N, C-alpha and C. Protein backbone atom coordinates (compact mmCIF):
# COMPACT_ATOMS: atom_id res chain seq x y z
N UNK A 1 31.13 5.40 54.21
CA UNK A 1 30.39 4.34 53.92
C UNK A 1 28.78 4.97 54.28
N UNK A 2 28.92 5.63 55.52
CA UNK A 2 27.66 6.03 55.67
C UNK A 2 27.02 7.07 54.81
N UNK A 3 28.06 7.78 54.34
CA UNK A 3 27.65 8.75 53.32
C UNK A 3 26.79 8.16 52.03
N UNK A 4 27.43 7.08 51.47
CA UNK A 4 27.11 6.37 50.50
C UNK A 4 25.67 6.01 50.83
N UNK A 5 25.36 5.51 51.73
CA UNK A 5 23.97 5.08 52.09
C UNK A 5 22.95 5.90 52.49
N UNK A 6 23.65 7.15 52.83
CA UNK A 6 22.60 8.32 52.80
C UNK A 6 22.21 8.94 51.42
N UNK A 7 23.42 8.92 50.60
CA UNK A 7 22.87 9.61 49.33
C UNK A 7 22.12 8.28 48.47
N UNK A 8 22.30 7.29 48.63
CA UNK A 8 21.45 6.52 48.25
C UNK A 8 19.78 6.39 48.68
N UNK A 9 19.68 6.58 50.23
CA UNK A 9 18.29 7.01 50.80
C UNK A 9 17.80 8.10 50.19
N UNK A 10 18.47 9.04 50.19
CA UNK A 10 18.28 10.01 49.56
C UNK A 10 17.59 10.29 48.11
N UNK A 11 18.30 9.52 47.18
CA UNK A 11 18.24 9.58 45.68
C UNK A 11 16.77 8.56 45.62
N UNK A 12 16.78 7.73 46.55
CA UNK A 12 15.61 6.80 46.48
C UNK A 12 14.35 7.54 46.78
N UNK A 13 14.13 8.36 48.00
CA UNK A 13 13.36 9.26 48.37
C UNK A 13 12.74 10.07 47.15
N UNK A 14 14.02 10.75 46.68
CA UNK A 14 13.50 11.57 45.40
C UNK A 14 12.83 11.06 44.35
N UNK A 15 13.55 9.85 44.01
CA UNK A 15 13.06 9.15 43.13
C UNK A 15 11.36 9.00 43.32
N UNK A 16 11.25 8.14 44.48
CA UNK A 16 9.85 7.99 44.91
C UNK A 16 8.67 9.16 44.78
N UNK A 17 9.42 9.95 45.20
CA UNK A 17 8.22 11.42 44.94
C UNK A 17 8.01 11.71 43.92
N UNK A 18 8.60 11.83 42.63
CA UNK A 18 8.88 12.02 41.30
C UNK A 18 8.01 11.06 40.80
N UNK A 19 7.44 9.74 41.19
CA UNK A 19 6.97 8.49 40.31
C UNK A 19 5.44 8.73 40.17
N UNK A 20 4.86 9.90 40.46
CA UNK A 20 3.19 9.91 40.30
C UNK A 20 2.80 9.79 38.75
N UNK A 21 1.62 9.20 38.93
CA UNK A 21 1.38 8.92 37.23
C UNK A 21 0.01 10.06 37.24
N UNK A 22 -0.35 10.70 37.76
CA UNK A 22 -1.26 11.72 37.86
C UNK A 22 -0.64 13.23 37.02
N UNK A 23 -0.07 12.93 36.17
CA UNK A 23 0.43 14.06 35.15
C UNK A 23 -0.08 14.31 34.09
N UNK A 24 -0.16 15.38 33.57
CA UNK A 24 -0.97 16.32 32.37
C UNK A 24 -0.73 15.21 31.20
N UNK A 25 0.39 14.58 30.79
CA UNK A 25 0.63 13.81 29.47
C UNK A 25 -0.35 12.64 29.89
N UNK A 26 -0.62 11.78 30.82
CA UNK A 26 -1.45 10.68 30.61
C UNK A 26 -2.56 11.15 30.69
N UNK A 27 -3.31 12.25 30.93
CA UNK A 27 -4.68 12.62 30.77
C UNK A 27 -4.58 13.00 29.39
N UNK A 28 -3.61 13.91 28.73
CA UNK A 28 -4.01 14.05 27.33
C UNK A 28 -3.94 12.80 26.22
N UNK A 29 -2.98 12.06 26.53
CA UNK A 29 -3.37 10.78 25.87
C UNK A 29 -4.39 10.02 25.80
N UNK A 30 -5.06 9.84 26.72
CA UNK A 30 -6.30 9.58 26.86
C UNK A 30 -7.43 10.43 26.14
N UNK A 31 -7.05 11.69 26.42
CA UNK A 31 -8.15 12.41 25.77
C UNK A 31 -8.19 12.58 24.10
N UNK A 32 -6.76 12.34 23.61
CA UNK A 32 -6.78 12.32 22.14
C UNK A 32 -7.28 10.85 21.81
N UNK A 33 -7.34 9.77 22.14
CA UNK A 33 -7.79 8.73 21.94
C UNK A 33 -9.05 8.73 21.98
N UNK A 34 -9.85 9.24 23.11
CA UNK A 34 -11.12 9.16 23.10
C UNK A 34 -11.81 10.36 21.94
N UNK A 35 -11.22 11.28 21.87
CA UNK A 35 -11.82 12.37 20.85
C UNK A 35 -11.75 11.51 19.41
N UNK A 36 -10.63 10.92 19.08
CA UNK A 36 -10.74 10.37 17.82
C UNK A 36 -11.86 9.27 17.64
N UNK A 37 -12.43 8.37 18.97
CA UNK A 37 -13.33 7.30 18.68
C UNK A 37 -14.54 8.24 18.59
N UNK A 38 -14.76 9.42 19.42
CA UNK A 38 -16.20 10.16 19.28
C UNK A 38 -16.19 10.61 17.80
N UNK A 39 -15.12 10.89 17.20
CA UNK A 39 -15.46 11.58 15.81
C UNK A 39 -15.88 10.41 14.84
N UNK A 40 -15.29 9.29 15.05
CA UNK A 40 -15.58 8.19 14.15
C UNK A 40 -17.11 7.94 14.09
N UNK A 41 -17.78 7.97 15.49
CA UNK A 41 -19.10 7.45 15.75
C UNK A 41 -20.29 8.85 15.42
N UNK A 42 -19.55 10.06 14.90
CA UNK A 42 -20.63 10.76 14.88
C UNK A 42 -21.57 10.72 13.26
N UNK A 43 -22.39 10.97 13.29
CA UNK A 43 -23.19 10.69 12.28
C UNK A 43 -22.83 11.72 10.83
N UNK A 44 -22.86 11.02 9.69
CA UNK A 44 -22.36 11.58 8.56
C UNK A 44 -23.59 12.84 8.08
N UNK A 45 -23.27 13.94 8.06
CA UNK A 45 -24.08 15.38 7.42
C UNK A 45 -24.27 15.35 6.36
N UNK A 46 -22.90 15.24 5.38
CA UNK A 46 -22.66 15.61 4.04
C UNK A 46 -23.56 14.66 3.22
N UNK A 47 -24.20 15.23 2.00
CA UNK A 47 -24.59 14.62 1.37
C UNK A 47 -23.93 14.13 0.02
N UNK A 48 -24.00 13.22 -0.77
CA UNK A 48 -23.26 12.56 -1.74
C UNK A 48 -23.29 13.59 -3.02
N UNK A 49 -22.29 13.40 -3.88
CA UNK A 49 -22.24 14.68 -4.86
C UNK A 49 -21.70 13.90 -6.24
N UNK A 50 -22.77 14.20 -7.10
CA UNK A 50 -22.40 13.39 -8.44
C UNK A 50 -20.89 13.73 -9.08
N UNK A 51 -20.38 13.06 -9.62
CA UNK A 51 -19.08 13.11 -10.44
C UNK A 51 -19.43 12.96 -11.74
N UNK A 52 -19.54 13.97 -12.27
CA UNK A 52 -19.89 14.12 -13.61
C UNK A 52 -18.89 13.57 -14.52
N UNK A 53 -17.54 13.97 -14.14
CA UNK A 53 -16.41 13.34 -15.15
C UNK A 53 -16.30 11.71 -14.89
N UNK A 54 -17.05 11.17 -14.11
CA UNK A 54 -16.79 9.74 -14.17
C UNK A 54 -17.80 9.06 -14.90
N UNK A 55 -18.76 9.82 -15.24
CA UNK A 55 -19.79 9.23 -16.38
C UNK A 55 -19.46 9.67 -17.78
N UNK A 56 -18.47 10.01 -18.23
CA UNK A 56 -18.05 10.65 -19.35
C UNK A 56 -17.53 9.56 -19.94
N UNK A 57 -17.76 9.25 -21.21
CA UNK A 57 -16.73 8.13 -21.93
C UNK A 57 -15.54 8.73 -21.94
N UNK A 58 -14.37 7.81 -21.98
CA UNK A 58 -13.07 8.36 -22.02
C UNK A 58 -12.76 7.78 -23.32
N UNK A 59 -12.12 8.31 -24.28
CA UNK A 59 -11.64 7.74 -25.57
C UNK A 59 -10.06 7.64 -25.43
N UNK A 60 -9.77 6.44 -25.83
CA UNK A 60 -8.47 5.70 -25.50
C UNK A 60 -7.92 5.29 -26.73
N UNK A 61 -6.71 5.69 -27.14
CA UNK A 61 -5.80 5.62 -28.50
C UNK A 61 -5.40 4.40 -28.30
N UNK A 62 -5.93 3.20 -28.97
CA UNK A 62 -5.19 2.14 -29.01
C UNK A 62 -4.61 1.70 -30.28
N UNK A 63 -4.30 2.31 -31.20
CA UNK A 63 -3.61 2.19 -32.52
C UNK A 63 -2.41 1.54 -32.07
N UNK A 64 -1.61 2.06 -31.49
CA UNK A 64 -0.06 1.31 -30.86
C UNK A 64 -0.07 0.01 -30.89
N UNK A 65 -1.25 -0.05 -29.67
CA UNK A 65 -1.28 -1.39 -29.10
C UNK A 65 -1.89 -2.21 -30.27
N UNK A 66 -2.92 -1.90 -30.88
CA UNK A 66 -3.70 -2.77 -32.08
C UNK A 66 -2.14 -3.19 -33.07
N UNK A 67 -1.22 -2.48 -33.28
CA UNK A 67 -0.35 -2.47 -34.34
C UNK A 67 0.55 -3.27 -33.81
N UNK A 68 1.03 -3.25 -32.24
CA UNK A 68 1.94 -4.29 -31.94
C UNK A 68 1.54 -5.61 -31.71
N UNK A 69 0.16 -5.91 -31.24
CA UNK A 69 -0.46 -6.90 -31.50
C UNK A 69 -0.61 -7.72 -33.03
N UNK A 70 -0.84 -6.67 -33.73
CA UNK A 70 -0.72 -7.28 -35.01
C UNK A 70 0.67 -7.87 -35.66
N UNK A 71 1.64 -7.08 -35.54
CA UNK A 71 2.96 -7.59 -35.71
C UNK A 71 3.25 -8.74 -35.10
N UNK A 72 2.75 -9.18 -33.75
CA UNK A 72 3.19 -10.19 -32.82
C UNK A 72 2.51 -11.53 -33.53
N UNK A 73 1.15 -11.04 -33.85
CA UNK A 73 0.36 -12.26 -34.57
C UNK A 73 1.12 -12.64 -36.01
N UNK A 74 1.53 -11.59 -36.68
CA UNK A 74 2.43 -11.90 -37.98
C UNK A 74 3.46 -12.60 -37.79
N UNK A 75 4.14 -12.31 -36.76
CA UNK A 75 5.80 -13.15 -36.58
C UNK A 75 5.20 -14.33 -35.92
N UNK A 76 4.19 -14.59 -35.16
CA UNK A 76 3.98 -16.00 -34.88
C UNK A 76 3.80 -16.89 -35.92
N UNK A 77 2.59 -16.12 -36.76
CA UNK A 77 2.40 -17.12 -38.01
C UNK A 77 3.64 -17.30 -38.92
N UNK A 78 4.74 -16.25 -39.32
CA UNK A 78 5.78 -16.41 -39.94
C UNK A 78 6.60 -17.69 -39.35
N UNK A 79 6.57 -17.52 -38.25
CA UNK A 79 7.33 -18.91 -37.49
C UNK A 79 7.02 -19.97 -37.33
N UNK A 80 5.33 -20.19 -37.43
CA UNK A 80 5.14 -21.50 -37.45
C UNK A 80 4.96 -21.93 -38.81
N UNK A 81 4.86 -20.91 -40.00
CA UNK A 81 5.32 -21.26 -41.24
C UNK A 81 6.53 -21.72 -41.47
N UNK A 82 7.47 -21.48 -41.09
CA UNK A 82 8.83 -21.58 -41.13
C UNK A 82 9.17 -22.98 -40.33
N UNK A 83 8.41 -23.14 -39.28
CA UNK A 83 8.66 -24.44 -38.72
C UNK A 83 8.05 -25.61 -39.47
N UNK A 84 6.73 -25.43 -39.92
CA UNK A 84 6.30 -26.42 -40.78
C UNK A 84 7.08 -26.63 -42.28
N UNK A 85 7.66 -25.57 -42.88
CA UNK A 85 8.22 -25.69 -43.82
C UNK A 85 9.46 -26.78 -43.52
N UNK A 86 10.22 -26.37 -42.31
CA UNK A 86 11.85 -27.03 -41.99
C UNK A 86 10.84 -28.47 -41.75
N UNK A 87 9.86 -28.82 -41.39
CA UNK A 87 9.43 -29.94 -41.00
C UNK A 87 9.09 -30.79 -42.17
N UNK A 88 8.36 -30.20 -42.84
CA UNK A 88 8.08 -30.82 -44.52
C UNK A 88 9.46 -31.20 -45.03
N UNK A 89 10.65 -30.32 -45.22
CA UNK A 89 11.92 -30.72 -45.68
C UNK A 89 12.42 -31.74 -45.01
N UNK A 90 12.59 -31.95 -43.46
CA UNK A 90 13.06 -32.93 -42.99
C UNK A 90 12.51 -34.30 -43.15
N UNK A 91 11.03 -34.27 -43.47
CA UNK A 91 10.61 -35.60 -43.83
C UNK A 91 10.73 -36.04 -45.27
N UNK A 92 10.76 -35.11 -45.82
CA UNK A 92 11.10 -35.30 -47.35
C UNK A 92 12.64 -35.81 -47.57
N UNK A 93 13.47 -35.20 -46.70
CA UNK A 93 15.12 -36.18 -46.82
C UNK A 93 14.90 -37.52 -45.88
N UNK A 94 14.05 -37.54 -45.18
CA UNK A 94 13.78 -39.11 -44.56
C UNK A 94 13.48 -40.11 -45.63
N UNK A 95 12.71 -39.60 -46.31
CA UNK A 95 11.62 -40.80 -47.27
C UNK A 95 12.91 -40.70 -48.69
N UNK A 96 13.55 -39.97 -48.59
CA UNK A 96 14.59 -40.18 -50.00
C UNK A 96 15.67 -41.38 -49.72
């Protein structure tokens, strides 16, 4: 029983001796945060550069998109004509 108490006391003292917060890793973490903040506050020394490619017109081939849109419009027109024809046929049948 005395051995357990002595072992527990020794372990407690050993852990207490190791528990200091003054180690290098804590200081290194603070340095990295401060360095990043200092870099963000430094003035900009670089000059803007003109992007010549941004001002050049870009040619886009829309022929496929225009053809698809034209086909879609024609299909919609054909569907509308078929619907109108069916409606006229239905009205003609009702009046007879």
